[in-house]
C-alpha cells in the first residue's frame, strides 16, 4: 500500500470513488462532476483542490480530497477534508486512517493549526472514530447553504 | 455607502472588525491573527482569502471575508463566507445584506452553485434572516475540528 499525491491520469479513478461515496451517502443523483472537472480542479496551474490517494497493486482504492479554508482568528489557512473514501473491498486495513494521518502531517508541516471536515450525523462509527482521534465536534454551529434558484434569486 | 474589494492598506481596519466580531461571538481571546497576517493572506500573489468591505465616509464599517471551498459532487469551487460583520454604530442600514448580495452575485457570475457560511446556533436573528433569504440549514452534518496538541499528536 502506498499513499501518494494524486497525479494527472488519476482523475478517472478519483471520479469513480466520488461516485461510490455518493452511493454510500445515499445521494448518487447529486453527483454532477465529471472526470474532466476533477482533472481541471486538481491539476490546473493553481489548483482549487488537492487529493491524496491510496494505491494497492497499481489500483487507486482510497481518496482524501481536500482544500484550504481560512481562519480570520488565526490569520492563516487550515486544511479542510471534503471527501474521504475507501472502496468497500479494501476496508479494514487502516487506509482511511493512514490518509487522515497524512493530511494531519501536511497541516502540521505547514504550520496550519486546524484540520477540519464534516460528517453526517447518522454516521456514528465515524463520529466515534473522530472523537478517539481527539477531534472536537463543532456542535454550536450550523452551516447554511444558498444554492441553485434561491442563490440566483437572491443575487439579483 | 460603497461596497468594494478590500485593497492593500485596509488590513488594519479589517483586523479591527475581526476583533469586534470575536467580542460579539464571546471569544475575543481566540484571535491570534495580526494585521500583517491579514495583509499577507489577502494580498499575496495567490491570495488564500478574499474580502469585500463597506465604506462609509471613508471608513471601513463592515466586512465580508471569504474563501473558495470545493464540492466534489459539483466538481467546482463554491464561495464560503468566513466572517460577516458590521460595526454596531452602523447597523440597521442593510450593509450586511448588501455584502451578502455582493458575494451571491460573485458566485453566480462565476458559475459557482453554492454560497455557504455557518452560524452559531444561539444567533436566532441571523438564522431567521438566512432562512428568509432561501438558505438551507445543513442540519444533518456536524463539523469536526482537530487542532493544537491533538492535531500534532495525531500527525505523528
PDB file of C-alpha atoms in Angstrom:
ATOM      1  CA  UNK A   1       0.000   0.000   0.000  1.00  0.00           C
ATOM      2  CA  UNK A   2       1.312   3.438  -0.837  1.00  0.00           C
ATOM      3  CA  UNK A   3      -0.111   6.861  -0.126  1.00  0.00           C
ATOM      4  CA  UNK A   4       0.765   9.498  -2.662  1.00  0.00           C
ATOM      5  CA  UNK A   5      -0.412  12.761  -4.117  1.00  0.00           C
ATOM      6  CA  UNK A   6      -2.829  12.330  -6.980  1.00  0.00           C
ATOM      7  CA  UNK A   7      -1.285  12.913 -10.393  1.00  0.00           C
ATOM      8  CA  UNK A   8      -2.628  13.651 -13.845  1.00  0.00           C
ATOM      9  CA  UNK A   9      -4.277  10.449 -15.052  1.00  0.00           C
ATOM     10  CA  UNK A  10      -5.822   9.609 -11.663  1.00  0.00           C
ATOM     11  CA  UNK A  11      -8.951  11.657 -12.385  1.00  0.00           C
ATOM     12  CA  UNK A  12     -10.959   8.687 -13.674  1.00  0.00           C
ATOM     13  CA  UNK A  13     -10.218   6.580 -10.614  1.00  0.00           C
ATOM     14  CA  UNK A  14     -10.928   9.534  -8.316  1.00  0.00           C
ATOM     15  CA  UNK A  15     -14.240  10.160 -10.059  1.00  0.00           C
ATOM     16  CA  UNK A  16     -15.156   6.504  -9.568  1.00  0.00           C
ATOM     17  CA  UNK A  17     -14.543   6.773  -5.830  1.00  0.00           C
ATOM     18  CA  UNK A  18     -16.534  10.019  -5.623  1.00  0.00           C
ATOM     19  CA  UNK A  19     -19.473   8.151  -7.188  1.00  0.00           C
ATOM     20  CA  UNK A  20     -19.077   5.276  -4.747  1.00  0.00           C
ATOM     21  CA  UNK A  21     -19.019   7.720  -1.825  1.00  0.00           C
ATOM     22  CA  UNK A  22     -22.222   9.361  -3.057  1.00  0.00           C
ATOM     23  CA  UNK A  23     -23.895   5.955  -3.160  1.00  0.00           C
ATOM     24  CA  UNK A  24     -22.713   5.305   0.408  1.00  0.00           C
ATOM     25  CA  UNK A  25     -24.145   8.686   1.422  1.00  0.00           C
ATOM     26  CA  UNK A  26     -27.446   7.762  -0.250  1.00  0.00           C
ATOM     27  CA  UNK A  27     -27.323  10.581  -2.777  1.00  0.00           C
ATOM     28  CA  UNK A  28     -25.863   9.252  -6.047  1.00  0.00           C
ATOM     29  CA  UNK A  29     -28.138  11.542  -8.068  1.00  0.00           C
ATOM     30  CA  UNK A  30     -26.384  14.582  -6.610  1.00  0.00           C
ATOM     31  CA  UNK A  31     -23.091  13.946  -8.408  1.00  0.00           C
ATOM     32  CA  UNK A  32     -22.710  16.199 -11.434  1.00  0.00           C
ATOM     33  CA  UNK A  33     -18.919  16.338 -11.626  1.00  0.00           C
ATOM     34  CA  UNK A  34     -17.068  14.675 -14.471  1.00  0.00           C
ATOM     35  CA  UNK A  35     -13.539  13.307 -14.570  1.00  0.00           C
ATOM     36  CA  UNK A  36     -12.680  16.352 -16.700  1.00  0.00           C
ATOM     37  CA  UNK A  37     -13.909  18.671 -13.905  1.00  0.00           C
ATOM     38  CA  UNK A  38     -11.767  16.801 -11.404  1.00  0.00           C
ATOM     39  CA  UNK A  39      -8.754  16.937 -13.710  1.00  0.00           C
ATOM     40  CA  UNK A  40      -9.124  20.681 -14.107  1.00  0.00           C
ATOM     41  CA  UNK A  41      -9.723  21.325 -10.381  1.00  0.00           C
ATOM     42  CA  UNK A  42      -6.754  19.282  -9.177  1.00  0.00           C
ATOM     43  CA  UNK A  43      -4.204  19.803 -11.911  1.00  0.00           C
ATOM     44  CA  UNK A  44      -4.679  23.311 -13.286  1.00  0.00           C
ATOM     45  CA  UNK A  45      -1.843  25.778 -12.669  1.00  0.00           C
ATOM     46  CA  UNK A  46      -3.346  26.980  -9.391  1.00  0.00           C
ATOM     47  CA  UNK A  47      -5.415  24.044  -8.158  1.00  0.00           C
ATOM     48  CA  UNK A  48      -8.568  24.766  -6.176  1.00  0.00           C
ATOM     49  CA  UNK A  49      -8.452  21.341  -4.531  1.00  0.00           C
ATOM     50  CA  UNK A  50      -5.928  18.624  -3.719  1.00  0.00           C
ATOM     51  CA  UNK A  51      -6.109  14.872  -3.469  1.00  0.00           C
ATOM     52  CA  UNK A  52      -4.117  12.090  -1.875  1.00  0.00           C
ATOM     53  CA  UNK A  53      -4.755   8.518  -2.885  1.00  0.00           C
ATOM     54  CA  UNK A  54      -4.162   5.043  -1.513  1.00  0.00           C
ATOM     55  CA  UNK A  55      -2.787   2.728  -4.182  1.00  0.00           C
ATOM     56  CA  UNK A  56      -2.786  -1.059  -3.839  1.00  0.00           C
ATOM     57  CA  UNK A  57      -1.354  -3.236  -6.628  1.00  0.00           C
ATOM     58  CA  UNK A  58      -1.474  -0.292  -9.009  1.00  0.00           C
ATOM     59  CA  UNK A  59      -5.136   0.487  -8.265  1.00  0.00           C
ATOM     60  CA  UNK A  60      -6.474   3.596  -6.515  1.00  0.00           C
ATOM     61  CA  UNK A  61      -8.649   2.198  -3.719  1.00  0.00           C
ATOM     62  CA  UNK A  62      -8.979   5.219  -1.456  1.00  0.00           C
ATOM     63  CA  UNK A  63      -9.019   9.014  -1.707  1.00  0.00           C
ATOM     64  CA  UNK A  64      -8.772  12.037   0.543  1.00  0.00           C
ATOM     65  CA  UNK A  65      -9.795  15.143  -1.362  1.00  0.00           C
ATOM     66  CA  UNK A  66      -9.155  18.445   0.407  1.00  0.00           C
ATOM     67  CA  UNK A  67      -8.806  22.195   0.017  1.00  0.00           C
ATOM     68  CA  UNK A  68      -7.551  25.134   2.031  1.00  0.00           C
ATOM     69  CA  UNK A  69     -10.033  27.015   4.161  1.00  0.00           C
ATOM     70  CA  UNK A  70      -9.166  30.129   6.141  1.00  0.00           C
ATOM     71  CA  UNK A  71      -9.449  31.262   9.735  1.00  0.00           C
ATOM     72  CA  UNK A  72      -9.612  35.005  10.341  1.00  0.00           C
ATOM     73  CA  UNK A  73      -8.927  34.404  14.027  1.00  0.00           C
ATOM     74  CA  UNK A  74      -5.702  32.560  13.292  1.00  0.00           C
ATOM     75  CA  UNK A  75      -4.889  34.654  10.232  1.00  0.00           C
ATOM     76  CA  UNK A  76      -3.921  31.619   8.208  1.00  0.00           C
ATOM     77  CA  UNK A  77      -5.261  28.734   6.169  1.00  0.00           C
ATOM     78  CA  UNK A  78      -6.377  25.416   7.515  1.00  0.00           C
ATOM     79  CA  UNK A  79      -6.838  22.064   5.874  1.00  0.00           C
ATOM     80  CA  UNK A  80     -10.398  21.035   5.073  1.00  0.00           C
ATOM     81  CA  UNK A  81     -11.093  17.455   4.099  1.00  0.00           C
ATOM     82  CA  UNK A  82     -14.003  17.396   1.662  1.00  0.00           C
ATOM     83  CA  UNK A  83     -14.151  13.674   0.897  1.00  0.00           C
ATOM     84  CA  UNK A  84     -12.583  10.600   2.449  1.00  0.00           C
ATOM     85  CA  UNK A  85     -13.451   7.245   0.958  1.00  0.00           C
ATOM     86  CA  UNK A  86     -12.039   3.730   0.680  1.00  0.00           C
ATOM     87  CA  UNK A  87     -13.596   1.115  -1.607  1.00  0.00           C
ATOM     88  CA  UNK A  88     -15.623  -1.437   0.331  1.00  0.00           C
ATOM     89  CA  UNK A  89     -13.444  -4.397  -0.679  1.00  0.00           C
ATOM     90  CA  UNK A  90     -10.400  -2.645   0.737  1.00  0.00           C
ATOM     91  CA  UNK A  91     -11.697  -1.598   4.141  1.00  0.00           C
ATOM     92  CA  UNK A  92     -10.350  -2.867   7.424  1.00  0.00           C
ATOM     93  CA  UNK A  93      -6.692  -2.277   6.584  1.00  0.00           C
ATOM     94  CA  UNK A  94      -6.407   1.186   8.104  1.00  0.00           C
ATOM     95  CA  UNK A  95      -6.193   3.003   4.767  1.00  0.00           C
ATOM     96  CA  UNK A  96      -8.661   5.701   5.828  1.00  0.00           C
ATOM     97  CA  UNK A  97      -6.707   6.311   8.995  1.00  0.00           C
ATOM     98  CA  UNK A  98      -3.455   6.445   7.028  1.00  0.00           C
ATOM     99  CA  UNK A  99      -4.953   9.129   4.765  1.00  0.00           C
ATOM    100  CA  UNK A 100      -6.121  11.138   7.777  1.00  0.00           C
ATOM    101  CA  UNK A 101      -2.657  10.941   9.326  1.00  0.00           C
ATOM    102  CA  UNK A 102      -1.063  12.033   6.056  1.00  0.00           C
ATOM    103  CA  UNK A 103      -3.259  15.137   5.898  1.00  0.00           C
ATOM    104  CA  UNK A 104      -2.671  15.901   9.570  1.00  0.00           C
ATOM    105  CA  UNK A 105       1.083  15.727   8.920  1.00  0.00           C
ATOM    106  CA  UNK A 106       0.748  18.135   5.982  1.00  0.00           C
ATOM    107  CA  UNK A 107      -1.200  20.556   8.172  1.00  0.00           C
ATOM    108  CA  UNK A 108       1.428  20.399  10.940  1.00  0.00           C
ATOM    109  CA  UNK A 109       4.338  20.714   8.498  1.00  0.00           C
ATOM    110  CA  UNK A 110       2.839  23.853   7.001  1.00  0.00           C
ATOM    111  CA  UNK A 111       2.038  25.432  10.352  1.00  0.00           C
ATOM    112  CA  UNK A 112      -1.729  25.214   9.968  1.00  0.00           C
ATOM    113  CA  UNK A 113      -3.455  24.799  13.284  1.00  0.00           C
ATOM    114  CA  UNK A 114      -6.726  23.313  12.084  1.00  0.00           C
ATOM    115  CA  UNK A 115      -7.727  20.193  10.222  1.00  0.00           C
ATOM    116  CA  UNK A 116     -11.475  20.034   9.675  1.00  0.00           C
ATOM    117  CA  UNK A 117     -14.134  18.016   7.920  1.00  0.00           C
ATOM    118  CA  UNK A 118     -17.786  17.283   8.441  1.00  0.00           C
ATOM    119  CA  UNK A 119     -19.715  14.097   8.976  1.00  0.00           C
ATOM    120  CA  UNK A 120     -23.318  13.020   8.580  1.00  0.00           C
ATOM    121  CA  UNK A 121     -24.978  12.835  11.994  1.00  0.00           C
ATOM    122  CA  UNK A 122     -26.140   9.235  11.405  1.00  0.00           C
ATOM    123  CA  UNK A 123     -22.594   8.028  10.736  1.00  0.00           C
ATOM    124  CA  UNK A 124     -21.934   7.011  14.340  1.00  0.00           C
ATOM    125  CA  UNK A 125     -18.945   4.722  13.653  1.00  0.00           C
ATOM    126  CA  UNK A 126     -17.096   7.622  12.026  1.00  0.00           C
ATOM    127  CA  UNK A 127     -18.126  10.054  14.765  1.00  0.00           C
ATOM    128  CA  UNK A 128     -16.782   7.671  17.418  1.00  0.00           C
ATOM    129  CA  UNK A 129     -13.538   7.330  15.482  1.00  0.00           C
ATOM    130  CA  UNK A 130     -13.071  11.070  15.074  1.00  0.00           C
ATOM    131  CA  UNK A 131     -13.594  11.631  18.792  1.00  0.00           C
ATOM    132  CA  UNK A 132     -10.998   8.959  19.602  1.00  0.00           C
ATOM    133  CA  UNK A 133      -8.594  10.839  17.315  1.00  0.00           C
ATOM    134  CA  UNK A 134      -9.029  13.903  19.500  1.00  0.00           C
ATOM    135  CA  UNK A 135     -11.208  15.855  17.064  1.00  0.00           C
ATOM    136  CA  UNK A 136     -13.929  18.040  18.524  1.00  0.00           C
ATOM    137  CA  UNK A 137     -17.476  18.282  17.158  1.00  0.00           C
ATOM    138  CA  UNK A 138     -18.334  21.915  16.452  1.00  0.00           C
ATOM    139  CA  UNK A 139     -21.783  21.353  17.926  1.00  0.00           C
ATOM    140  CA  UNK A 140     -22.678  25.009  18.369  1.00  0.00           C
ATOM    141  CA  UNK A 141     -22.547  25.779  14.683  1.00  0.00           C
ATOM    142  CA  UNK A 142     -24.830  25.073  11.738  1.00  0.00           C
ATOM    143  CA  UNK A 143     -23.757  25.527   8.139  1.00  0.00           C
ATOM    144  CA  UNK A 144     -26.169  27.329   5.832  1.00  0.00           C
ATOM    145  CA  UNK A 145     -26.178  26.828   2.091  1.00  0.00           C
ATOM    146  CA  UNK A 146     -27.672  29.092  -0.536  1.00  0.00           C
ATOM    147  CA  UNK A 147     -27.723  27.356  -3.901  1.00  0.00           C
ATOM    148  CA  UNK A 148     -29.493  26.875  -7.201  1.00  0.00           C
ATOM    149  CA  UNK A 149     -32.560  29.004  -7.874  1.00  0.00           C
ATOM    150  CA  UNK A 150     -32.519  30.513  -4.384  1.00  0.00           C
ATOM    151  CA  UNK A 151     -28.939  31.707  -4.928  1.00  0.00           C
ATOM    152  CA  UNK A 152     -29.696  33.215  -8.318  1.00  0.00           C
ATOM    153  CA  UNK A 153     -32.830  34.923  -6.998  1.00  0.00           C
ATOM    154  CA  UNK A 154     -31.009  36.367  -4.001  1.00  0.00           C
ATOM    155  CA  UNK A 155     -28.130  37.617  -6.146  1.00  0.00           C
ATOM    156  CA  UNK A 156     -30.386  39.782  -8.324  1.00  0.00           C
TER     157      UNK A 156
ATOM    158  CA  UNK B   1     -22.081  53.781   1.206  1.00  0.00           C
ATOM    159  CA  UNK B   2     -19.907  51.853  -1.195  1.00  0.00           C
ATOM    160  CA  UNK B   3     -19.085  48.165  -1.358  1.00  0.00           C
ATOM    161  CA  UNK B   4     -15.714  47.379  -2.796  1.00  0.00           C
ATOM    162  CA  UNK B   5     -12.986  44.767  -2.781  1.00  0.00           C
ATOM    163  CA  UNK B   6     -10.516  45.211   0.034  1.00  0.00           C
ATOM    164  CA  UNK B   7      -7.201  46.731  -1.084  1.00  0.00           C
ATOM    165  CA  UNK B   8      -3.731  46.927   0.386  1.00  0.00           C
ATOM    166  CA  UNK B   9      -3.932  49.314   3.310  1.00  0.00           C
ATOM    167  CA  UNK B  10      -7.315  48.025   4.523  1.00  0.00           C
ATOM    168  CA  UNK B  11      -5.713  45.321   6.667  1.00  0.00           C
ATOM    169  CA  UNK B  12      -5.740  47.409   9.872  1.00  0.00           C
ATOM    170  CA  UNK B  13      -9.419  48.249   9.537  1.00  0.00           C
ATOM    171  CA  UNK B  14     -10.254  44.651   8.671  1.00  0.00           C
ATOM    172  CA  UNK B  15      -8.317  43.405  11.702  1.00  0.00           C
ATOM    173  CA  UNK B  16     -10.276  45.826  13.892  1.00  0.00           C
ATOM    174  CA  UNK B  17     -13.564  44.406  12.639  1.00  0.00           C
ATOM    175  CA  UNK B  18     -12.334  40.834  13.156  1.00  0.00           C
ATOM    176  CA  UNK B  19     -11.625  41.743  16.784  1.00  0.00           C
ATOM    177  CA  UNK B  20     -15.056  43.305  17.192  1.00  0.00           C
ATOM    178  CA  UNK B  21     -16.683  40.190  15.724  1.00  0.00           C
ATOM    179  CA  UNK B  22     -14.788  37.974  18.173  1.00  0.00           C
ATOM    180  CA  UNK B  23     -16.079  40.105  21.054  1.00  0.00           C
ATOM    181  CA  UNK B  24     -19.618  39.741  19.677  1.00  0.00           C
ATOM    182  CA  UNK B  25     -19.087  35.968  19.491  1.00  0.00           C
ATOM    183  CA  UNK B  26     -17.869  35.988  23.104  1.00  0.00           C
ATOM    184  CA  UNK B  27     -14.392  34.722  22.262  1.00  0.00           C
ATOM    185  CA  UNK B  28     -12.016  37.700  21.965  1.00  0.00           C
ATOM    186  CA  UNK B  29      -9.163  35.653  23.456  1.00  0.00           C
ATOM    187  CA  UNK B  30      -9.257  33.335  20.437  1.00  0.00           C
ATOM    188  CA  UNK B  31      -7.988  35.946  17.978  1.00  0.00           C
ATOM    189  CA  UNK B  32      -4.307  35.449  17.230  1.00  0.00           C
ATOM    190  CA  UNK B  33      -4.178  36.995  13.753  1.00  0.00           C
ATOM    191  CA  UNK B  34      -2.331  40.256  13.169  1.00  0.00           C
ATOM    192  CA  UNK B  35      -2.915  42.906  10.517  1.00  0.00           C
ATOM    193  CA  UNK B  36       0.271  41.595   8.867  1.00  0.00           C
ATOM    194  CA  UNK B  37      -1.255  38.089   8.661  1.00  0.00           C
ATOM    195  CA  UNK B  38      -4.372  39.537   7.056  1.00  0.00           C
ATOM    196  CA  UNK B  39      -2.306  41.602   4.620  1.00  0.00           C
ATOM    197  CA  UNK B  40      -0.367  38.521   3.550  1.00  0.00           C
ATOM    198  CA  UNK B  41      -3.445  36.298   3.278  1.00  0.00           C
ATOM    199  CA  UNK B  42      -5.489  38.745   1.198  1.00  0.00           C
ATOM    200  CA  UNK B  43      -2.859  40.458  -0.910  1.00  0.00           C
ATOM    201  CA  UNK B  44      -0.117  37.921  -1.639  1.00  0.00           C
ATOM    202  CA  UNK B  45       0.275  36.866  -5.270  1.00  0.00           C
ATOM    203  CA  UNK B  46      -2.143  33.955  -4.881  1.00  0.00           C
ATOM    204  CA  UNK B  47      -4.454  35.014  -2.049  1.00  0.00           C
ATOM    205  CA  UNK B  48      -5.860  32.321   0.232  1.00  0.00           C
ATOM    206  CA  UNK B  49      -8.796  34.542   1.213  1.00  0.00           C
ATOM    207  CA  UNK B  50     -10.728  37.495  -0.137  1.00  0.00           C
ATOM    208  CA  UNK B  51     -12.537  40.409   1.450  1.00  0.00           C
ATOM    209  CA  UNK B  52     -15.192  42.891   0.500  1.00  0.00           C
ATOM    210  CA  UNK B  53     -15.773  45.943   2.637  1.00  0.00           C
ATOM    211  CA  UNK B  54     -18.492  48.506   3.249  1.00  0.00           C
ATOM    212  CA  UNK B  55     -17.088  52.005   3.316  1.00  0.00           C
ATOM    213  CA  UNK B  56     -18.977  54.988   4.736  1.00  0.00           C
ATOM    214  CA  UNK B  57     -17.397  58.455   4.724  1.00  0.00           C
ATOM    215  CA  UNK B  58     -14.003  56.926   4.038  1.00  0.00           C
ATOM    216  CA  UNK B  59     -14.243  54.465   6.955  1.00  0.00           C
ATOM    217  CA  UNK B  60     -14.500  50.670   6.675  1.00  0.00           C
ATOM    218  CA  UNK B  61     -17.556  49.810   8.773  1.00  0.00           C
ATOM    219  CA  UNK B  62     -18.337  46.302   7.533  1.00  0.00           C
ATOM    220  CA  UNK B  63     -16.524  43.286   6.119  1.00  0.00           C
ATOM    221  CA  UNK B  64     -17.295  40.037   4.375  1.00  0.00           C
ATOM    222  CA  UNK B  65     -14.242  37.796   4.380  1.00  0.00           C
ATOM    223  CA  UNK B  66     -14.469  34.687   2.228  1.00  0.00           C
ATOM    224  CA  UNK B  67     -12.566  31.907   0.524  1.00  0.00           C
ATOM    225  CA  UNK B  68     -13.179  29.241  -2.092  1.00  0.00           C
ATOM    226  CA  UNK B  69     -14.248  25.823  -0.909  1.00  0.00           C
ATOM    227  CA  UNK B  70     -14.759  22.863  -3.228  1.00  0.00           C
ATOM    228  CA  UNK B  71     -17.530  20.406  -3.977  1.00  0.00           C
ATOM    229  CA  UNK B  72     -16.512  17.040  -5.383  1.00  0.00           C
ATOM    230  CA  UNK B  73     -20.116  16.365  -6.328  1.00  0.00           C
ATOM    231  CA  UNK B  74     -20.321  19.529  -8.422  1.00  0.00           C
ATOM    232  CA  UNK B  75     -16.688  19.344  -9.491  1.00  0.00           C
ATOM    233  CA  UNK B  76     -16.158  23.040  -8.884  1.00  0.00           C
ATOM    234  CA  UNK B  77     -15.475  25.636  -6.221  1.00  0.00           C
ATOM    235  CA  UNK B  78     -18.058  27.359  -4.109  1.00  0.00           C
ATOM    236  CA  UNK B  79     -17.974  30.543  -2.128  1.00  0.00           C
ATOM    237  CA  UNK B  80     -17.590  30.213   1.624  1.00  0.00           C
ATOM    238  CA  UNK B  81     -18.186  33.237   3.812  1.00  0.00           C
ATOM    239  CA  UNK B  82     -15.927  33.018   6.846  1.00  0.00           C
ATOM    240  CA  UNK B  83     -16.782  36.304   8.559  1.00  0.00           C
ATOM    241  CA  UNK B  84     -19.523  38.868   8.097  1.00  0.00           C
ATOM    242  CA  UNK B  85     -19.555  41.839  10.432  1.00  0.00           C
ATOM    243  CA  UNK B  86     -20.819  45.408  10.577  1.00  0.00           C
ATOM    244  CA  UNK B  87     -19.791  47.781  13.360  1.00  0.00           C
ATOM    245  CA  UNK B  88     -22.577  48.268  15.899  1.00  0.00           C
ATOM    246  CA  UNK B  89     -22.952  52.009  15.230  1.00  0.00           C
ATOM    247  CA  UNK B  90     -23.577  51.300  11.573  1.00  0.00           C
ATOM    248  CA  UNK B  91     -26.193  48.574  11.808  1.00  0.00           C
ATOM    249  CA  UNK B  92     -29.743  48.893  10.588  1.00  0.00           C
ATOM    250  CA  UNK B  93     -28.830  50.268   7.163  1.00  0.00           C
ATOM    251  CA  UNK B  94     -28.767  46.959   5.307  1.00  0.00           C
ATOM    252  CA  UNK B  95     -24.983  46.855   4.920  1.00  0.00           C
ATOM    253  CA  UNK B  96     -24.740  43.208   5.940  1.00  0.00           C
ATOM    254  CA  UNK B  97     -27.419  42.291   3.432  1.00  0.00           C
ATOM    255  CA  UNK B  98     -25.662  44.317   0.738  1.00  0.00           C
ATOM    256  CA  UNK B  99     -22.447  42.376   1.393  1.00  0.00           C
ATOM    257  CA  UNK B 100     -24.293  39.051   1.200  1.00  0.00           C
ATOM    258  CA  UNK B 101     -25.872  40.075  -2.107  1.00  0.00           C
ATOM    259  CA  UNK B 102     -22.499  41.123  -3.474  1.00  0.00           C
ATOM    260  CA  UNK B 103     -20.991  37.713  -2.673  1.00  0.00           C
ATOM    261  CA  UNK B 104     -24.021  35.895  -4.068  1.00  0.00           C
ATOM    262  CA  UNK B 105     -23.606  37.869  -7.303  1.00  0.00           C
ATOM    263  CA  UNK B 106     -19.921  36.921  -7.487  1.00  0.00           C
ATOM    264  CA  UNK B 107     -20.848  33.253  -7.008  1.00  0.00           C
ATOM    265  CA  UNK B 108     -23.482  33.399  -9.752  1.00  0.00           C
ATOM    266  CA  UNK B 109     -21.225  35.323 -12.151  1.00  0.00           C
ATOM    267  CA  UNK B 110     -18.509  32.708 -11.784  1.00  0.00           C
ATOM    268  CA  UNK B 111     -20.853  29.765 -12.194  1.00  0.00           C
ATOM    269  CA  UNK B 112     -20.492  28.516  -8.633  1.00  0.00           C
ATOM    270  CA  UNK B 113     -23.632  26.835  -7.423  1.00  0.00           C
ATOM    271  CA  UNK B 114     -23.080  27.146  -3.677  1.00  0.00           C
ATOM    272  CA  UNK B 115     -22.676  30.011  -1.271  1.00  0.00           C
ATOM    273  CA  UNK B 116     -22.139  28.779   2.278  1.00  0.00           C
ATOM    274  CA  UNK B 117     -21.324  30.011   5.771  1.00  0.00           C
ATOM    275  CA  UNK B 118     -22.014  28.878   9.284  1.00  0.00           C
ATOM    276  CA  UNK B 119     -23.793  30.464  12.196  1.00  0.00           C
ATOM    277  CA  UNK B 120     -23.789  29.980  15.950  1.00  0.00           C
ATOM    278  CA  UNK B 121     -26.912  28.103  16.987  1.00  0.00           C
ATOM    279  CA  UNK B 122     -27.865  30.797  19.540  1.00  0.00           C
ATOM    280  CA  UNK B 123     -27.862  33.527  16.908  1.00  0.00           C
ATOM    281  CA  UNK B 124     -31.570  33.228  16.147  1.00  0.00           C
ATOM    282  CA  UNK B 125     -31.995  36.630  14.437  1.00  0.00           C
ATOM    283  CA  UNK B 126     -29.344  35.665  11.882  1.00  0.00           C
ATOM    284  CA  UNK B 127     -30.771  32.171  11.440  1.00  0.00           C
ATOM    285  CA  UNK B 128     -34.212  33.645  10.744  1.00  0.00           C
ATOM    286  CA  UNK B 129     -32.691  36.047   8.234  1.00  0.00           C
ATOM    287  CA  UNK B 130     -30.769  33.329   6.399  1.00  0.00           C
ATOM    288  CA  UNK B 131     -33.889  31.211   6.090  1.00  0.00           C
ATOM    289  CA  UNK B 132     -35.810  34.166   4.660  1.00  0.00           C
ATOM    290  CA  UNK B 133     -33.018  34.544   2.094  1.00  0.00           C
ATOM    291  CA  UNK B 134     -33.692  30.983   0.938  1.00  0.00           C
ATOM    292  CA  UNK B 135     -30.613  29.427   2.543  1.00  0.00           C
ATOM    293  CA  UNK B 136     -30.931  25.918   3.912  1.00  0.00           C
ATOM    294  CA  UNK B 137     -29.507  24.773   7.257  1.00  0.00           C
ATOM    295  CA  UNK B 138     -27.313  21.717   6.718  1.00  0.00           C
ATOM    296  CA  UNK B 139     -28.799  20.154   9.842  1.00  0.00           C
ATOM    297  CA  UNK B 140     -27.646  16.613   9.152  1.00  0.00           C
ATOM    298  CA  UNK B 141     -23.971  17.479   9.302  1.00  0.00           C
ATOM    299  CA  UNK B 142     -21.552  18.252  12.103  1.00  0.00           C
ATOM    300  CA  UNK B 143     -18.117  19.736  11.512  1.00  0.00           C
ATOM    301  CA  UNK B 144     -15.202  18.155  13.354  1.00  0.00           C
ATOM    302  CA  UNK B 145     -12.013  20.021  14.137  1.00  0.00           C
ATOM    303  CA  UNK B 146      -8.637  18.569  15.006  1.00  0.00           C
ATOM    304  CA  UNK B 147      -6.315  21.284  16.251  1.00  0.00           C
ATOM    305  CA  UNK B 148      -3.464  22.228  18.555  1.00  0.00           C
ATOM    306  CA  UNK B 149      -1.887  19.462  20.612  1.00  0.00           C
ATOM    307  CA  UNK B 150      -4.414  16.866  19.451  1.00  0.00           C
ATOM    308  CA  UNK B 151      -3.525  17.616  15.825  1.00  0.00           C
ATOM    309  CA  UNK B 152       0.211  17.375  16.436  1.00  0.00           C
ATOM    310  CA  UNK B 153      -0.190  14.157  18.400  1.00  0.00           C
ATOM    311  CA  UNK B 154      -2.353  12.566  15.722  1.00  0.00           C
ATOM    312  CA  UNK B 155       0.048  13.590  12.947  1.00  0.00           C
ATOM    313  CA  UNK B 156       2.981  11.726  14.466  1.00  0.00           C
TER     314      UNK B 156
END
